Amino acid sequence: MPVRIYALAKELDLDSKDLVDLVKKAGITGKGSALASLTDDEAQTVRDSISSASKAAPKAAPAATATKDAPAKPVAPVRDLDRASTRRPGAIQVGRAKPRERDKAPAGDTESKRPAPVLRTPVLKPAETPAPAEPAEPASPKPEVRLKDVMPATPKEKPSEPASPPLAAPTPPAKAPAAEKESGKQDGGRASRIADRMASNSGGRVVPNRPGGPVRRENLTGGGKMRSLDRASSRASSDKPAEGAKARKREPRIKVNLAQLPSAPAPAAPAASSGPAQKPDIKLTRDVIEGHKQGMKAPLARLEKDDAEKKRNKKEATGSPDFTGRKKIIDEDEKPRGKKGLAGMASARAERARGGGGRRVIGTGDQDRSQLRRNRPRIRRKGTNTAAPRKERVQLELPCTVRSFCEASGVSMSDVMKALMGMGMMININSEMDLETAELVATELGIDIELKAAESLEDELITELETQEDNADSLVPRAPIVTFLGHVDHGKTSLLDYLIGINVVKGEAGGITQHIRAYNIEKDGRGVTFVDTPGHEAFTEMRARGANVTDIAVLVVAADDGIMPQTEEAISHAKAAEVPIVVALNKIDLEGVDPNRVMTQLTEHGLTPSEWGGDVEIVKTSATTGEGMDELLETLLTVAELNEYSANPDRSALGVCLEAEQHGDKGVVAKLVVQNGTLRVGDIIVCGPAHGRVRSLHNTLTGKPITEAGPSVPVSLTGLDTPPGAGDRFHVLQDISQAREIAGTREDESSRQSLSGITTKVSFDSFQDLLAGGNLAGEERAKLNLIIRADARGSLEAIDKELSKFDHPEVELRVLQRAVGGITLADVTLASASDAVILGFNVIPDEKARQLADQREIEIRRYNVIYKLTDDIRMMIEGRLKPEERVVELGRALVKQVFNISRVGTIAGCYVAQGSIVRGCRIRVSRDGRVIGEYPLDTLRRIKEDVKEVPRGMECGIRLAGFNDIKQDDVLEAYRIEEVARKLD
Ligand SMILES: Nc1nc2c(ncn2[C@@H]2O[C@H](COP(=O)(O)OP(=O)(O)OP(=O)(O)O)[C@@H](O)[C@H]2O)c(=O)[nH]1
C-alpha cells in the first residue's frame, strides 16, 4: 500500500523534510513534498538505503558498546521537538524547554504502558564518547552539539560533584554485534536509522551512541530516573582517567557560588531634632521674584547700590547742597527731628512721599519707579491675553481643536489663527485640527509638539483581545479552514457539495455562487471547515480588511480548461495570502483531458507538482464520479496536521464575519467563523460597526440551533443591531455599554473616512519617502509589492527579466501577480489588500478598476517602454525619482463608426463617454483592453465645425495624426502630458 513520506517519516521518527531529501538521495525522483506517496517498493528502497547508510557510517561503531545488560550508559536522551519546530530545516534541534502535559510520562512508566517517547540519538563529544568498538575508525573530529547542550542537568544534580564510577562498564567490542542484533529486534532498528540520519546529515561529524540498539529513556537514565548527562559522560570517561580529566577540564561545569552577604551595621536612627524647625532668615517677596523674572538684578547688588546712595545722601544731608536736582533722601534714623523752616518742610514732604506708613523710601531712581508701578493694583483690561504662559514642549491629545491647541501651547488665539490663515486655512476656534495641521502650526510657531492619540476603548479592549497570547497548555488542535478558489464553473461548489454530501449547485441561480458558504464537517473524528466564496475578490476583500480567515487554499482547475485568467488571479491571491495551496485537478472524468498539460501550466505559474519534484500537492478529482475525493480530504487533513492549527476554546471568542444580511422576521443574520475561543448564546459581541447580545446560533449546514461554537466553527448568528461587513472581525466583551461605544466609534470613524476619502495606500512616492525616512528600518528588507499587467506574455517575460536584475540590499521587489490583459477590479482589490502598486504595460484599467483605484488611491502606473518602467523602479529605490511627466487624463470616447475619406484619411465617429476631448491633446487607442498606439489628435469636429472641446455625452469626429487604422469599438482616451514637480523633492 502506498505510504506518504510524511507517514513514513513518522514511522522512522525522522523529520519529513529530511526524509524528502533522503528519498531524493535514494534515487527516487518526483517526490518533492512530504505529502508525496511512495509505493511499497520505493518505501522499502528508502528503508534499505537508510539502513545501509547506517552500516556504512563509521561513527556507528563506537556506540556499539551498548548492550541491554548495560542500562545506564553515557548517553543523553534528547526529547523530540515540537513538530512545528522540526519543520524548520537546518535548525539545531534540542529538547523543548517545557514538555507538554500530554508528553509527560509518569516516573516508572513502562515501555508497554505508554506511547513510546520519541527520543533522539544523542550526540557526544569525542572526549565523552565511550571506547570505540573499532579503534581503527577515528572519532568525530568536530562534534556538532555537546552533551551538556542537549540535556539540561536535573535540579538534583550538583555540577561540582566529582564523577562517580560508571554504572556499567562499556561492553567489550566482541559483544557488539550480538547486542546490535538484540536491540535491533526490539525496535526494528529505528534508533539505528535515526543515528544514521544524524550521522549522514552531519557529514560524519556526529557520533551516535548505539547504532543498533533501542534508545529508551529508561536505558539512558537508569531505570526511568533522569540522570545528569555530565555525570553520565564523566562516568564514561572515567574509564580513561587521563582523557576523562581532560574532558572535565575542557568542559566547564556550572557552579552556583553565592557570595556571602556582608554583615552591614544597622542604620543609625536619625538624631532627634532638639529645637524648632529652622526657618529661612530672608523671605523673598513676591515683588522681588517678579522683578527678578523681568531682569532685575539680585537683591545684594541692589542693597549695595542703596547703601552707596545712602552714604552719599548722608553726606548731602550734613551740609552739601543738592545740585543734582534729585529729591533728598534722608534715612529715618538719621532724620533731624523737630526741625523747623525749610529743613522741616523738606522732611514733611519726604514724609508725605512715604505715604505715612512708616515704610522706608529706598530711592527715586528708574528702578524704584518701576517698583512703584508694580506695586500699583493691577487693572485687567479687556482683550488682554489670558492664555497660559507659552510652553516649549507641548503635549496634545488628538483630535484637538484650535482652542485646545492654544490652551495646551500657551500661544494666543490670534497667533494660531494667523498661522492657520497663512497656510490658507480659514477655520474657527472650535474647528478640529488633524495631526498634520497641528504639526504645521506648531512648526510655524516654533513649538515642539508631541501629539498623543487619545486611548480609546478600541485600543484598550479590542487590541488587548487581539494580542492576548494563549498559554501553550490551553491550546487544542482545531479544524483547518479551507477556502476553494478558481475560475468560474471549474467545479468549486460541486466539489464542496460532494465533500459535505449536499447539492447546492442545483439551487444556485444561474449555477453561479452568490453567497459565501461555510460548513464544518467531520471525517474520521477530525474536523474540516470549508468556505466557498463567490470569487477570489471576496477572499481578498476579507484580507484587505485584515481578516485572513483561510488556513489552506484549494485551487480548483478544470482538467479540460486548464489555467484560465481567473485561475491566474486566484493563484496570485492565494500566494499573496501566504497560505498552503492544494490543487484539485477537477473534471478528470471528462474524456480526452490531459492532466500533464495542466500540470505544466501550473509549473509555469510557480506551482510545481510534488510528483514532479515540487512542493504542491495535486489531487485529480471528479465531483461527478467522486474520484479522488477521499484523497483530497486526506491531503487537506495531512496539511492541517503538518501545520498544527490550534486554538484555545476556553477564552472569549473572536473571529470574522463572512457575510450578513437583514431578514424581515429574524433581524440581522450574520455568518461568522469563530477563529479562537468559544462563542455562546447570550454573549455580548461587537462586530465592525454592529453590536448586540447573541440571541441564537445555528449550525450553517443543518440549520439546527446550537448553544455554542468553538474554534473554526462557522455559525449563523442573530442578535446584532445592524449588518456588519464581510471581513469585519468580531469580539466578545463583558459589558454591553462598551460594545455600544466601540461600535459607535467605528461607525463615526468609517463615515468620517468615507467623507474625507482618507486612505493610506502605498505609491512610488510614498515608498521612496519611507525608504528615505528610514521608516522601514524595522524590517530586514523593505518589500515593494507589484502587480504587473501587460499586453503580451512576451512583454511580461521581458519585464520579469529586467526586474530580476534588481538586487538591492534594502529593497525586495515582490511581484504578487503578473498577467496578460487589461487591469481589472481584482487587481485593484489585490493591490488594496496587499499594499501593492499596479504597473500596466501597454494596457489600460477597465472602468470599474479605475473607479475603485481612484476611491482607494491605488497607484496605477502605465508604461509603453520597458526601460522606463525599470528606470522608474530603480530611481525610486535610489531615492531620485525625477520631476515626472504626469499624464492628465481628459476623457474617453468610443468609436461608433469609421469613415474612410479619400485624401483626408480615416475619421472616427465617436461618442464621448467620459470627461471631454480637447483640441491639442494626445489620443491613446485601445482595442480589446490593449493599447495599440498613442497619437496626436489632428482634427476634432462637431457637425463639420472644428471645435476646441467636445464634452461628455456628445458625438464628434476625430482624426488622428499618423494613424488611419481605427476600428469600430476602439476606445480613444484623450490625455495631456504635464510636467509635474515631485511632491517631496
Ligand atoms: N463532468 C464534470 N462536471 C463537473 C465536475 N465538477 C463540476 N462539474 C460541472 O461544472 C459546472 C460548474 O460547476 P460549479 O460547481 O457550479 O462550478 P463553480 O466553480 O462553483 O462555479 P461558480 O460558482 O460560478 O464559481 C456544473 O454544471 C457541474 O455539474 C466534474 O468533476 N466533472
Coordinates of N, CA, C and O in Angstrom, one line a residue, residues 456-462 464-465 652 684-693 721 731-747:
S456 N -8.5 55.0 23.2 CA -9.9 54.7 23.1 C -10.2 53.3 23.7 O -9.3 52.5 23.9
L457 N -11.5 53.0 23.8 CA -11.9 51.7 24.3 C -11.4 50.6 23.3 O -11.1 49.5 23.7
E458 N -11.4 51.0 22.0 CA -11.0 50.1 21.0 C -9.5 49.6 21.3 O -9.3 48.4 21.3
D459 N -8.7 50.6 21.6 CA -7.3 50.2 21.9 C -7.2 49.4 23.1 O -6.5 48.4 23.2
E460 N -8.0 49.8 24.1 CA -7.9 49.2 25.4 C -8.4 47.8 25.4 O -7.7 46.9 25.9
L461 N -9.6 47.6 24.8 CA -10.2 46.2 24.9 C -9.9 45.4 23.7 O -9.4 44.2 23.8
I462 N -10.1 45.9 22.5 CA -10.0 45.1 21.3 C -8.6 44.7 21.1 O -8.2 43.6 20.8
E464 N -6.3 44.5 23.1 CA -5.8 43.6 24.1 C -6.3 42.1 23.8 O -5.6 41.2 23.9
L465 N -7.6 42.1 23.4 CA -8.1 40.7 23.0 C -7.3 40.1 21.8 O -7.1 39.0 21.8
S652 N -12.6 34.1 25.6 CA -13.7 34.7 24.9 C -13.5 34.7 23.4 O -12.4 34.9 22.9
I684 N -22.0 39.0 24.7 CA -22.1 40.3 24.1 C -21.0 40.4 23.1 O -19.9 40.2 23.4
I685 N -21.4 40.8 21.8 CA -20.4 40.9 20.8 C -20.4 42.2 20.1 O -21.4 42.9 20.0
V686 N -19.3 42.6 19.6 CA -19.1 43.7 18.8 C -18.5 43.2 17.5 O -17.5 42.5 17.5
C687 N -19.0 43.6 16.4 CA -18.5 43.2 15.1 C -18.6 44.3 14.1 O -19.6 44.7 13.7
G688 N -17.4 44.9 13.8 CA -17.4 46.1 12.9 C -18.2 47.2 13.6 O -18.1 47.4 14.8
P689 N -19.2 47.8 12.9 CA -20.0 48.8 13.5 C -21.2 48.3 14.1 O -22.1 49.0 14.5
A690 N -21.3 46.9 14.2 CA -22.5 46.3 14.8 C -22.2 45.8 16.2 O -21.1 45.4 16.5
H691 N -23.2 45.7 17.0 CA -23.0 45.1 18.4 C -24.4 44.5 18.8 O -25.4 44.7 18.2
G692 N -24.3 43.8 19.9 CA -25.6 43.2 20.4 C -25.2 42.0 21.3 O -24.1 41.6 21.5
R693 N -26.3 41.3 21.7 CA -26.2 40.1 22.5 C -26.6 38.9 21.7 O -27.6 39.1 21.0
D721 N -27.4 44.5 16.0 CA -28.3 45.6 15.7 C -28.3 46.0 14.2 O -29.3 46.5 13.7
H731 N -15.6 40.4 18.3 CA -15.0 40.1 19.6 C -16.1 40.0 20.7 O -17.1 40.7 20.6
V732 N -15.9 39.2 21.7 CA -16.8 39.1 22.8 C -16.4 40.0 23.9 O -15.2 39.9 24.3
L733 N -17.3 40.9 24.4 CA -16.9 41.8 25.5 C -17.8 41.4 26.7 O -18.7 40.7 26.6
Q734 N -17.4 42.1 27.8 CA -18.2 41.8 29.1 C -19.3 42.8 29.3 O -20.3 42.4 30.0
D735 N -19.2 43.9 28.7 CA -20.2 45.0 29.0 C -20.8 45.5 27.7 O -20.2 45.9 26.8
I736 N -22.2 45.5 27.7 CA -22.9 45.9 26.5 C -22.6 47.4 26.2 O -22.6 47.8 25.0
S737 N -22.4 48.2 27.3 CA -22.2 49.6 27.0 C -20.9 49.9 26.3 O -20.7 50.7 25.5
Q738 N -19.9 49.0 26.7 CA -18.6 49.1 26.0 C -18.7 48.7 24.5 O -18.2 49.4 23.6
A739 N -19.5 47.7 24.3 CA -19.7 47.2 22.9 C -20.4 48.3 22.1 O -20.0 48.6 21.0
R740 N -21.4 49.0 22.7 CA -22.1 50.0 22.1 C -21.2 51.2 21.7 O -21.2 51.7 20.6
E741 N -20.3 51.5 22.7 CA -19.4 52.6 22.5 C -18.4 52.4 21.3 O -18.2 53.2 20.5
I742 N -17.9 51.1 21.4 CA -16.9 50.8 20.3 C -17.6 50.8 18.9 O -17.0 51.3 18.0
A743 N -18.8 50.2 18.9 CA -19.4 50.1 17.6 C -19.8 51.5 17.1 O -19.6 51.8 15.9
G744 N -20.2 52.4 18.0 CA -20.5 53.8 17.6 C -19.3 54.5 17.1 O -19.3 55.2 16.1
T745 N -18.2 54.3 17.8 CA -16.9 55.0 17.4 C -16.5 54.5 16.0 O -16.1 55.3 15.2
R746 N -16.7 53.2 15.8 CA -16.3 52.7 14.4 C -17.2 53.3 13.4 O -16.7 53.6 12.3
E747 N -18.5 53.4 13.7 CA -19.4 53.9 12.7 C -19.0 55.4 12.3 O -18.9 55.7 11.2

